[in-house]
């Protein structure tokens, strides 16, 4: 600590003019949050069992509605997903994906209509890996809820997100349109 | 474009990558894993995590952020490697 720090006068109404902590300081905060979230989820699972998924899904869905309600409404689902990927940048990075033999992103199979999404950067995956927890559990449900809530908000359409695969560098999800 | 290379000398044909890859990118041929459907790879790197001999190498994938690793550890590794 430098001497000048001790002589700085702070008043309660003062708002800090700058907020540029070094990455090392942010890292401590981020890792602390990751630890806390990991432990909350573990405890929730211990107490509520499978009910934990319902809680985390609902929390994510509220978050999705909350974030997306400030954005313009779009009917086209592909366009809405691209918009959503911009909204979520920084927490989740995802893109529309399709197997090479499919002509378009919107796939119709066995009476269901869906779109594959590959999630690259994901704050949930990072939290789980920091704590040595498995992917695909209740914390991942927050992400499902988040995407479903945001899609409902932007397009007005009901949707469901299903996990297809989880990996260390990316996860494949299926957005089922209703 | 994604490229996958298999180190033929390292691969022991355990078939774990074949079973684990959700996009069925690999097949075992003549005692070695061969990426036969590279165009279907979505870069999850599950195959890297499961391969016991570290025989796989990907190029052209999106490397996702790994903020969960300590900056100090990364710096140390960078100095060592
Ligand atoms: S990165 Fe994922 S999709 Fe690509 S070959 Fe490996 S397991 Fe399959
Ligand atoms: S997991 Fe590794 S060692 Fe096993 S078949 Fe695949 S490339 Fe070869």
PDB file of C-alpha atoms and ligand atoms in Angstrom:
ATOM      1  CA  UNK A   1       0.000   0.000   0.000  1.00  0.00           C
ATOM      2  CA  UNK A   2       1.345   3.463  -0.849  1.00  0.00           C
ATOM      3  CA  UNK A   3       1.270   6.480   1.451  1.00  0.00           C
ATOM      4  CA  UNK A   4      -1.088   8.393  -0.847  1.00  0.00           C
ATOM      5  CA  UNK A   5      -3.798   5.765  -0.285  1.00  0.00           C
ATOM      6  CA  UNK A   6      -3.999   6.651   3.398  1.00  0.00           C
ATOM      7  CA  UNK A   7      -4.390  10.348   2.635  1.00  0.00           C
ATOM      8  CA  UNK A   8      -7.194   9.986   0.088  1.00  0.00           C
ATOM      9  CA  UNK A   9     -10.441  11.357   1.450  1.00  0.00           C
ATOM     10  CA  UNK A  10     -13.585   9.404   0.569  1.00  0.00           C
ATOM     11  CA  UNK A  11     -17.092  10.691   1.133  1.00  0.00           C
ATOM     12  CA  UNK A  12     -20.052   8.379   1.165  1.00  0.00           C
ATOM     13  CA  UNK A  13     -21.662  10.049  -1.841  1.00  0.00           C
ATOM     14  CA  UNK A  14     -18.493   9.729  -3.959  1.00  0.00           C
ATOM     15  CA  UNK A  15     -18.676   7.415  -6.929  1.00  0.00           C
ATOM     16  CA  UNK A  16     -15.316   6.010  -8.077  1.00  0.00           C
ATOM     17  CA  UNK A  17     -14.330   7.689 -11.344  1.00  0.00           C
ATOM     18  CA  UNK A  18     -12.245   4.803 -12.581  1.00  0.00           C
ATOM     19  CA  UNK A  19     -12.561   1.055 -12.271  1.00  0.00           C
ATOM     20  CA  UNK A  20      -9.527  -0.567 -13.758  1.00  0.00           C
ATOM     21  CA  UNK A  21      -8.323  -3.192 -11.328  1.00  0.00           C
ATOM     22  CA  UNK A  22      -5.410  -5.273 -12.617  1.00  0.00           C
ATOM     23  CA  UNK A  23      -6.338  -8.766 -13.939  1.00  0.00           C
ATOM     24  CA  UNK A  24      -4.750 -10.392 -10.870  1.00  0.00           C
ATOM     25  CA  UNK A  25      -7.272  -8.630  -8.635  1.00  0.00           C
ATOM     26  CA  UNK A  26     -10.205  -9.546 -10.894  1.00  0.00           C
ATOM     27  CA  UNK A  27      -8.966 -13.117 -10.948  1.00  0.00           C
ATOM     28  CA  UNK A  28      -9.250 -13.430  -7.165  1.00  0.00           C
ATOM     29  CA  UNK A  29     -12.825 -12.125  -7.294  1.00  0.00           C
ATOM     30  CA  UNK A  30     -13.777 -14.347 -10.238  1.00  0.00           C
ATOM     31  CA  UNK A  31     -12.289 -17.484  -8.710  1.00  0.00           C
ATOM     32  CA  UNK A  32     -13.970 -16.683  -5.398  1.00  0.00           C
ATOM     33  CA  UNK A  33     -17.328 -16.421  -7.183  1.00  0.00           C
ATOM     34  CA  UNK A  34     -16.672 -19.652  -9.045  1.00  0.00           C
ATOM     35  CA  UNK A  35     -15.914 -21.429  -5.769  1.00  0.00           C
ATOM     36  CA  UNK A  36     -19.010 -20.020  -4.094  1.00  0.00           C
ATOM     37  CA  UNK A  37     -21.274 -20.946  -7.011  1.00  0.00           C
ATOM     38  CA  UNK A  38     -19.826 -24.446  -7.127  1.00  0.00           C
ATOM     39  CA  UNK A  39     -20.486 -24.958  -3.423  1.00  0.00           C
ATOM     40  CA  UNK A  40     -24.022 -23.530  -3.627  1.00  0.00           C
ATOM     41  CA  UNK A  41     -24.839 -25.941  -6.445  1.00  0.00           C
ATOM     42  CA  UNK A  42     -23.282 -28.904  -4.614  1.00  0.00           C
ATOM     43  CA  UNK A  43     -25.268 -28.092  -1.450  1.00  0.00           C
ATOM     44  CA  UNK A  44     -28.462 -27.560  -3.436  1.00  0.00           C
ATOM     45  CA  UNK A  45     -28.031 -31.002  -4.988  1.00  0.00           C
ATOM     46  CA  UNK A  46     -27.419 -32.572  -1.568  1.00  0.00           C
ATOM     47  CA  UNK A  47     -30.571 -31.052  -0.118  1.00  0.00           C
ATOM     48  CA  UNK A  48     -32.970 -30.908  -3.047  1.00  0.00           C
ATOM     49  CA  UNK A  49     -31.731 -33.862  -5.146  1.00  0.00           C
ATOM     50  CA  UNK A  50     -33.171 -33.720  -8.659  1.00  0.00           C
ATOM     51  CA  UNK A  51     -35.276 -30.739  -7.602  1.00  0.00           C
ATOM     52  CA  UNK A  52     -32.048 -28.718  -7.872  1.00  0.00           C
ATOM     53  CA  UNK A  53     -32.439 -28.726 -11.661  1.00  0.00           C
ATOM     54  CA  UNK A  54     -35.847 -27.075 -11.449  1.00  0.00           C
ATOM     55  CA  UNK A  55     -34.476 -24.292  -9.242  1.00  0.00           C
ATOM     56  CA  UNK A  56     -31.450 -23.545 -11.416  1.00  0.00           C
ATOM     57  CA  UNK A  57     -33.443 -23.779 -14.669  1.00  0.00           C
ATOM     58  CA  UNK A  58     -35.966 -21.285 -13.314  1.00  0.00           C
ATOM     59  CA  UNK A  59     -33.224 -18.922 -12.167  1.00  0.00           C
ATOM     60  CA  UNK A  60     -31.582 -19.075 -15.613  1.00  0.00           C
ATOM     61  CA  UNK A  61     -34.901 -18.496 -17.383  1.00  0.00           C
ATOM     62  CA  UNK A  62     -35.582 -15.389 -15.307  1.00  0.00           C
ATOM     63  CA  UNK A  63     -32.103 -14.139 -16.110  1.00  0.00           C
ATOM     64  CA  UNK A  64     -32.667 -14.741 -19.844  1.00  0.00           C
ATOM     65  CA  UNK A  65     -35.960 -12.800 -19.816  1.00  0.00           C
ATOM     66  CA  UNK A  66     -34.375 -10.029 -17.755  1.00  0.00           C
ATOM     67  CA  UNK A  67     -31.409  -9.572 -20.093  1.00  0.00           C
ATOM     68  CA  UNK A  68     -33.261  -9.916 -23.396  1.00  0.00           C
ATOM     69  CA  UNK A  69     -36.259  -7.687 -22.626  1.00  0.00           C
ATOM     70  CA  UNK A  70     -34.252  -4.588 -23.534  1.00  0.00           C
ATOM     71  CA  UNK A  71     -33.502  -5.888 -27.020  1.00  0.00           C
ATOM     72  CA  UNK A  72     -35.595  -5.571 -30.173  1.00  0.00           C
ATOM     73  CA  UNK A  73     -38.107  -8.300 -30.949  1.00  0.00           C
ATOM     74  CA  UNK A  74     -37.237 -10.522 -33.903  1.00  0.00           C
ATOM     75  CA  UNK A  75     -39.444 -13.188 -35.435  1.00  0.00           C
ATOM     76  CA  UNK A  76     -36.768 -14.972 -37.441  1.00  0.00           C
ATOM     77  CA  UNK A  77     -35.255 -17.557 -35.104  1.00  0.00           C
ATOM     78  CA  UNK A  78     -31.816 -17.710 -36.794  1.00  0.00           C
ATOM     79  CA  UNK A  79     -31.496 -13.913 -36.662  1.00  0.00           C
ATOM     80  CA  UNK A  80     -32.647 -13.955 -33.031  1.00  0.00           C
ATOM     81  CA  UNK A  81     -29.959 -16.484 -32.134  1.00  0.00           C
ATOM     82  CA  UNK A  82     -27.252 -14.365 -33.754  1.00  0.00           C
ATOM     83  CA  UNK A  83     -28.538 -11.344 -31.786  1.00  0.00           C
ATOM     84  CA  UNK A  84     -28.549 -13.433 -28.616  1.00  0.00           C
ATOM     85  CA  UNK A  85     -24.963 -14.538 -29.189  1.00  0.00           C
ATOM     86  CA  UNK A  86     -24.010 -10.831 -29.176  1.00  0.00           C
ATOM     87  CA  UNK A  87     -25.998 -10.194 -25.993  1.00  0.00           C
ATOM     88  CA  UNK A  88     -24.349 -13.075 -24.176  1.00  0.00           C
ATOM     89  CA  UNK A  89     -20.796 -12.349 -25.350  1.00  0.00           C
ATOM     90  CA  UNK A  90     -18.449 -12.264 -22.398  1.00  0.00           C
ATOM     91  CA  UNK A  91     -20.354 -14.960 -20.523  1.00  0.00           C
ATOM     92  CA  UNK A  92     -21.217 -17.399 -23.272  1.00  0.00           C
ATOM     93  CA  UNK A  93     -19.993 -17.499 -26.864  1.00  0.00           C
ATOM     94  CA  UNK A  94     -22.046 -19.705 -29.127  1.00  0.00           C
ATOM     95  CA  UNK A  95     -22.804 -20.236 -32.779  1.00  0.00           C
ATOM     96  CA  UNK A  96     -25.342 -22.069 -34.879  1.00  0.00           C
ATOM     97  CA  UNK A  97     -23.984 -25.378 -36.093  1.00  0.00           C
ATOM     98  CA  UNK A  98     -25.049 -28.138 -38.464  1.00  0.00           C
ATOM     99  CA  UNK A  99     -23.657 -31.503 -39.546  1.00  0.00           C
ATOM    100  CA  UNK A 100     -22.123 -31.306 -43.035  1.00  0.00           C
ATOM    101  CA  UNK A 101     -24.945 -33.296 -44.685  1.00  0.00           C
ATOM    102  CA  UNK A 102     -27.727 -30.959 -43.503  1.00  0.00           C
ATOM    103  CA  UNK A 103     -28.717 -28.201 -45.926  1.00  0.00           C
ATOM    104  CA  UNK A 104     -29.810 -25.653 -43.292  1.00  0.00           C
ATOM    105  CA  UNK A 105     -29.464 -24.828 -39.601  1.00  0.00           C
ATOM    106  CA  UNK A 106     -33.144 -25.526 -38.995  1.00  0.00           C
ATOM    107  CA  UNK A 107     -33.376 -29.319 -38.958  1.00  0.00           C
ATOM    108  CA  UNK A 108     -36.567 -31.375 -39.063  1.00  0.00           C
ATOM    109  CA  UNK A 109     -36.297 -34.933 -37.820  1.00  0.00           C
ATOM    110  CA  UNK A 110     -38.919 -37.367 -36.464  1.00  0.00           C
ATOM    111  CA  UNK A 111     -41.549 -34.637 -36.272  1.00  0.00           C
ATOM    112  CA  UNK A 112     -39.342 -32.261 -34.258  1.00  0.00           C
ATOM    113  CA  UNK A 113     -37.819 -28.978 -35.430  1.00  0.00           C
ATOM    114  CA  UNK A 114     -34.517 -28.006 -33.885  1.00  0.00           C
ATOM    115  CA  UNK A 115     -31.288 -26.047 -34.270  1.00  0.00           C
ATOM    116  CA  UNK A 116     -27.873 -27.210 -33.030  1.00  0.00           C
ATOM    117  CA  UNK A 117     -25.853 -24.699 -31.032  1.00  0.00           C
ATOM    118  CA  UNK A 118     -22.177 -25.071 -30.144  1.00  0.00           C
ATOM    119  CA  UNK A 119     -21.232 -23.220 -26.976  1.00  0.00           C
ATOM    120  CA  UNK A 120     -17.575 -22.253 -26.947  1.00  0.00           C
ATOM    121  CA  UNK A 121     -16.832 -19.872 -24.062  1.00  0.00           C
ATOM    122  CA  UNK A 122     -19.041 -20.686 -21.110  1.00  0.00           C
ATOM    123  CA  UNK A 123     -18.842 -19.283 -17.606  1.00  0.00           C
ATOM    124  CA  UNK A 124     -20.677 -22.355 -16.267  1.00  0.00           C
ATOM    125  CA  UNK A 125     -18.150 -24.790 -17.760  1.00  0.00           C
ATOM    126  CA  UNK A 126     -15.293 -22.699 -16.399  1.00  0.00           C
ATOM    127  CA  UNK A 127     -16.854 -22.643 -12.923  1.00  0.00           C
ATOM    128  CA  UNK A 128     -17.326 -26.424 -12.957  1.00  0.00           C
ATOM    129  CA  UNK A 129     -13.791 -27.062 -14.136  1.00  0.00           C
ATOM    130  CA  UNK A 130     -12.377 -24.716 -11.519  1.00  0.00           C
ATOM    131  CA  UNK A 131     -14.116 -26.809  -8.848  1.00  0.00           C
ATOM    132  CA  UNK A 132     -13.544 -30.236 -10.402  1.00  0.00           C
ATOM    133  CA  UNK A 133     -17.303 -30.770 -10.839  1.00  0.00           C
ATOM    134  CA  UNK A 134     -18.953 -32.723 -13.660  1.00  0.00           C
ATOM    135  CA  UNK A 135     -20.536 -30.941 -16.606  1.00  0.00           C
ATOM    136  CA  UNK A 136     -24.214 -31.449 -17.420  1.00  0.00           C
ATOM    137  CA  UNK A 137     -25.528 -31.073 -13.835  1.00  0.00           C
ATOM    138  CA  UNK A 138     -27.739 -28.402 -12.242  1.00  0.00           C
ATOM    139  CA  UNK A 139     -25.405 -25.481 -12.975  1.00  0.00           C
ATOM    140  CA  UNK A 140     -25.749 -26.240 -16.703  1.00  0.00           C
ATOM    141  CA  UNK A 141     -29.524 -25.912 -16.243  1.00  0.00           C
ATOM    142  CA  UNK A 142     -29.038 -22.187 -15.607  1.00  0.00           C
ATOM    143  CA  UNK A 143     -27.659 -21.915 -19.129  1.00  0.00           C
ATOM    144  CA  UNK A 144     -30.594 -23.854 -20.619  1.00  0.00           C
ATOM    145  CA  UNK A 145     -32.994 -21.589 -18.787  1.00  0.00           C
ATOM    146  CA  UNK A 146     -31.050 -18.508 -19.839  1.00  0.00           C
ATOM    147  CA  UNK A 147     -31.174 -19.349 -23.564  1.00  0.00           C
ATOM    148  CA  UNK A 148     -34.820 -20.469 -23.464  1.00  0.00           C
ATOM    149  CA  UNK A 149     -35.868 -17.340 -21.526  1.00  0.00           C
ATOM    150  CA  UNK A 150     -34.006 -15.035 -23.910  1.00  0.00           C
ATOM    151  CA  UNK A 151     -35.393 -16.782 -27.012  1.00  0.00           C
ATOM    152  CA  UNK A 152     -38.927 -16.555 -25.617  1.00  0.00           C
ATOM    153  CA  UNK A 153     -38.384 -12.857 -24.935  1.00  0.00           C
ATOM    154  CA  UNK A 154     -36.889 -12.027 -28.347  1.00  0.00           C
ATOM    155  CA  UNK A 155     -39.068 -14.174 -30.628  1.00  0.00           C
ATOM    156  CA  UNK A 156     -42.180 -14.776 -28.533  1.00  0.00           C
ATOM    157  CA  UNK A 157     -41.800 -18.514 -29.320  1.00  0.00           C
ATOM    158  CA  UNK A 158     -41.586 -21.330 -26.780  1.00  0.00           C
ATOM    159  CA  UNK A 159     -38.435 -23.425 -26.904  1.00  0.00           C
ATOM    160  CA  UNK A 160     -36.543 -26.156 -25.073  1.00  0.00           C
ATOM    161  CA  UNK A 161     -32.801 -26.687 -24.877  1.00  0.00           C
ATOM    162  CA  UNK A 162     -31.344 -30.178 -24.691  1.00  0.00           C
ATOM    163  CA  UNK A 163     -27.792 -31.205 -24.036  1.00  0.00           C
ATOM    164  CA  UNK A 164     -26.246 -33.384 -26.737  1.00  0.00           C
ATOM    165  CA  UNK A 165     -22.609 -33.421 -25.633  1.00  0.00           C
ATOM    166  CA  UNK A 166     -20.315 -31.666 -23.154  1.00  0.00           C
ATOM    167  CA  UNK A 167     -16.595 -31.268 -23.767  1.00  0.00           C
ATOM    168  CA  UNK A 168     -13.676 -29.353 -22.273  1.00  0.00           C
ATOM    169  CA  UNK A 169     -13.571 -26.866 -25.154  1.00  0.00           C
ATOM    170  CA  UNK A 170     -17.173 -26.795 -26.367  1.00  0.00           C
ATOM    171  CA  UNK A 171     -20.654 -28.207 -25.800  1.00  0.00           C
ATOM    172  CA  UNK A 172     -23.319 -29.154 -28.312  1.00  0.00           C
ATOM    173  CA  UNK A 173     -26.925 -28.238 -27.493  1.00  0.00           C
ATOM    174  CA  UNK A 174     -30.171 -28.745 -29.363  1.00  0.00           C
ATOM    175  CA  UNK A 175     -32.678 -25.885 -29.337  1.00  0.00           C
ATOM    176  CA  UNK A 176     -36.057 -27.558 -29.883  1.00  0.00           C
ATOM    177  CA  UNK A 177     -38.663 -25.191 -31.286  1.00  0.00           C
ATOM    178  CA  UNK A 178     -42.304 -25.513 -30.293  1.00  0.00           C
TER     179      UNK A 178
ATOM    180  CA  UNK B   1     -11.286 -25.189 -41.551  1.00  0.00           C
ATOM    181  CA  UNK B   2     -10.601 -27.821 -38.926  1.00  0.00           C
ATOM    182  CA  UNK B   3      -7.719 -30.245 -39.389  1.00  0.00           C
ATOM    183  CA  UNK B   4      -7.109 -33.304 -37.209  1.00  0.00           C
ATOM    184  CA  UNK B   5      -3.819 -35.180 -37.058  1.00  0.00           C
ATOM    185  CA  UNK B   6      -3.334 -38.551 -35.356  1.00  0.00           C
ATOM    186  CA  UNK B   7       0.154 -39.541 -34.242  1.00  0.00           C
ATOM    187  CA  UNK B   8       0.202 -43.084 -35.659  1.00  0.00           C
ATOM    188  CA  UNK B   9       3.133 -44.124 -33.462  1.00  0.00           C
ATOM    189  CA  UNK B  10       1.413 -42.945 -30.280  1.00  0.00           C
ATOM    190  CA  UNK B  11      -2.124 -44.269 -31.003  1.00  0.00           C
ATOM    191  CA  UNK B  12      -2.718 -47.664 -29.374  1.00  0.00           C
ATOM    192  CA  UNK B  13      -6.072 -48.247 -31.102  1.00  0.00           C
ATOM    193  CA  UNK B  14      -8.014 -48.266 -27.820  1.00  0.00           C
ATOM    194  CA  UNK B  15     -11.009 -46.825 -29.690  1.00  0.00           C
ATOM    195  CA  UNK B  16     -11.976 -44.392 -26.932  1.00  0.00           C
ATOM    196  CA  UNK B  17     -12.061 -41.425 -29.326  1.00  0.00           C
ATOM    197  CA  UNK B  18     -14.273 -43.440 -31.706  1.00  0.00           C
ATOM    198  CA  UNK B  19     -16.778 -44.123 -28.916  1.00  0.00           C
ATOM    199  CA  UNK B  20     -16.634 -40.693 -27.296  1.00  0.00           C
ATOM    200  CA  UNK B  21     -16.865 -38.359 -30.287  1.00  0.00           C
ATOM    201  CA  UNK B  22     -20.516 -37.287 -30.600  1.00  0.00           C
ATOM    202  CA  UNK B  23     -20.098 -36.555 -34.299  1.00  0.00           C
ATOM    203  CA  UNK B  24     -18.541 -39.969 -35.178  1.00  0.00           C
ATOM    204  CA  UNK B  25     -15.490 -38.279 -36.636  1.00  0.00           C
ATOM    205  CA  UNK B  26     -13.130 -41.238 -36.080  1.00  0.00           C
ATOM    206  CA  UNK B  27     -12.982 -44.842 -37.218  1.00  0.00           C
ATOM    207  CA  UNK B  28     -10.367 -47.483 -36.411  1.00  0.00           C
ATOM    208  CA  UNK B  29      -8.559 -48.632 -39.535  1.00  0.00           C
ATOM    209  CA  UNK B  30      -5.543 -50.961 -39.581  1.00  0.00           C
ATOM    210  CA  UNK B  31      -4.876 -50.489 -35.871  1.00  0.00           C
ATOM    211  CA  UNK B  32      -5.028 -46.711 -35.790  1.00  0.00           C
ATOM    212  CA  UNK B  33      -7.707 -44.017 -35.329  1.00  0.00           C
ATOM    213  CA  UNK B  34      -8.500 -42.211 -38.566  1.00  0.00           C
ATOM    214  CA  UNK B  35     -10.529 -38.986 -38.724  1.00  0.00           C
ATOM    215  CA  UNK B  36     -12.991 -39.860 -41.493  1.00  0.00           C
ATOM    216  CA  UNK B  37     -15.586 -37.126 -40.954  1.00  0.00           C
ATOM    217  CA  UNK B  38     -13.500 -34.071 -40.034  1.00  0.00           C
ATOM    218  CA  UNK B  39     -16.133 -31.790 -41.556  1.00  0.00           C
ATOM    219  CA  UNK B  40     -18.480 -32.769 -38.693  1.00  0.00           C
ATOM    220  CA  UNK B  41     -16.058 -31.835 -35.885  1.00  0.00           C
ATOM    221  CA  UNK B  42     -17.370 -29.010 -33.687  1.00  0.00           C
ATOM    222  CA  UNK B  43     -14.165 -28.593 -31.679  1.00  0.00           C
ATOM    223  CA  UNK B  44     -15.303 -29.810 -28.251  1.00  0.00           C
ATOM    224  CA  UNK B  45     -11.925 -31.543 -27.647  1.00  0.00           C
ATOM    225  CA  UNK B  46     -13.497 -34.420 -25.719  1.00  0.00           C
ATOM    226  CA  UNK B  47     -11.310 -36.711 -27.794  1.00  0.00           C
ATOM    227  CA  UNK B  48      -8.191 -34.950 -26.462  1.00  0.00           C
ATOM    228  CA  UNK B  49      -9.360 -35.395 -22.909  1.00  0.00           C
ATOM    229  CA  UNK B  50     -10.106 -39.101 -23.334  1.00  0.00           C
ATOM    230  CA  UNK B  51      -7.114 -40.154 -25.457  1.00  0.00           C
ATOM    231  CA  UNK B  52      -4.711 -41.965 -23.089  1.00  0.00           C
ATOM    232  CA  UNK B  53      -1.710 -41.508 -25.376  1.00  0.00           C
ATOM    233  CA  UNK B  54      -2.262 -37.854 -26.347  1.00  0.00           C
ATOM    234  CA  UNK B  55      -2.097 -38.868 -29.991  1.00  0.00           C
ATOM    235  CA  UNK B  56      -4.486 -36.211 -31.278  1.00  0.00           C
ATOM    236  CA  UNK B  57      -3.917 -32.728 -32.578  1.00  0.00           C
ATOM    237  CA  UNK B  58      -6.523 -30.215 -33.825  1.00  0.00           C
ATOM    238  CA  UNK B  59      -5.915 -27.126 -35.915  1.00  0.00           C
ATOM    239  CA  UNK B  60      -8.409 -24.389 -36.787  1.00  0.00           C
ATOM    240  CA  UNK B  61     -10.735 -24.737 -33.795  1.00  0.00           C
ATOM    241  CA  UNK B  62     -11.999 -21.944 -31.556  1.00  0.00           C
ATOM    242  CA  UNK B  63      -9.967 -22.121 -28.329  1.00  0.00           C
ATOM    243  CA  UNK B  64     -12.453 -21.333 -25.571  1.00  0.00           C
ATOM    244  CA  UNK B  65     -11.525 -19.077 -22.652  1.00  0.00           C
ATOM    245  CA  UNK B  66      -9.994 -20.737 -19.603  1.00  0.00           C
ATOM    246  CA  UNK B  67     -10.227 -18.104 -16.927  1.00  0.00           C
ATOM    247  CA  UNK B  68     -10.424 -20.857 -14.322  1.00  0.00           C
ATOM    248  CA  UNK B  69      -6.683 -21.460 -14.637  1.00  0.00           C
ATOM    249  CA  UNK B  70      -4.567 -19.194 -12.419  1.00  0.00           C
ATOM    250  CA  UNK B  71      -2.696 -16.471 -14.291  1.00  0.00           C
ATOM    251  CA  UNK B  72       0.396 -17.330 -12.241  1.00  0.00           C
ATOM    252  CA  UNK B  73       0.212 -20.977 -13.304  1.00  0.00           C
ATOM    253  CA  UNK B  74      -0.119 -19.950 -16.973  1.00  0.00           C
ATOM    254  CA  UNK B  75       2.849 -17.607 -16.648  1.00  0.00           C
ATOM    255  CA  UNK B  76       4.933 -20.319 -15.028  1.00  0.00           C
ATOM    256  CA  UNK B  77       4.003 -22.851 -17.729  1.00  0.00           C
ATOM    257  CA  UNK B  78       4.837 -20.317 -20.429  1.00  0.00           C
ATOM    258  CA  UNK B  79       8.292 -19.887 -18.938  1.00  0.00           C
ATOM    259  CA  UNK B  80       8.877 -23.622 -18.671  1.00  0.00           C
ATOM    260  CA  UNK B  81       7.494 -24.699 -22.064  1.00  0.00           C
TER     261      UNK B  81
HETATM  262  S1  LIG C   1     -13.254 -32.254 -30.975  1.00  0.00           S
HETATM  263 FE1  LIG C   1     -15.241 -33.195 -30.380  1.00  0.00          FE
HETATM  264  S2  LIG C   1     -16.378 -33.323 -32.324  1.00  0.00           S
HETATM  265 FE2  LIG C   1     -14.229 -32.962 -32.862  1.00  0.00          FE
HETATM  266  S3  LIG C   1     -13.335 -34.959 -33.195  1.00  0.00           S
HETATM  267 FE3  LIG C   1     -12.969 -34.472 -31.030  1.00  0.00          FE
HETATM  268  S4  LIG C   1     -14.710 -35.330 -29.893  1.00  0.00           S
HETATM  269 FE4  LIG C   1     -15.277 -35.274 -32.088  1.00  0.00          FE
HETATM  270  S1  LIG C   2      -8.215 -42.440 -28.020  1.00  0.00           S
HETATM  271 FE1  LIG C   2      -6.098 -41.988 -28.709  1.00  0.00          FE
HETATM  272  S2  LIG C   2      -5.031 -43.943 -28.519  1.00  0.00           S
HETATM  273 FE2  LIG C   2      -7.232 -44.417 -28.428  1.00  0.00          FE
HETATM  274  S3  LIG C   2      -7.759 -44.890 -30.581  1.00  0.00           S
HETATM  275 FE3  LIG C   2      -8.165 -42.694 -30.256  1.00  0.00          FE
HETATM  276  S4  LIG C   2      -6.272 -41.667 -30.937  1.00  0.00           S
HETATM  277 FE4  LIG C   2      -5.760 -43.843 -30.632  1.00  0.00          FE
END
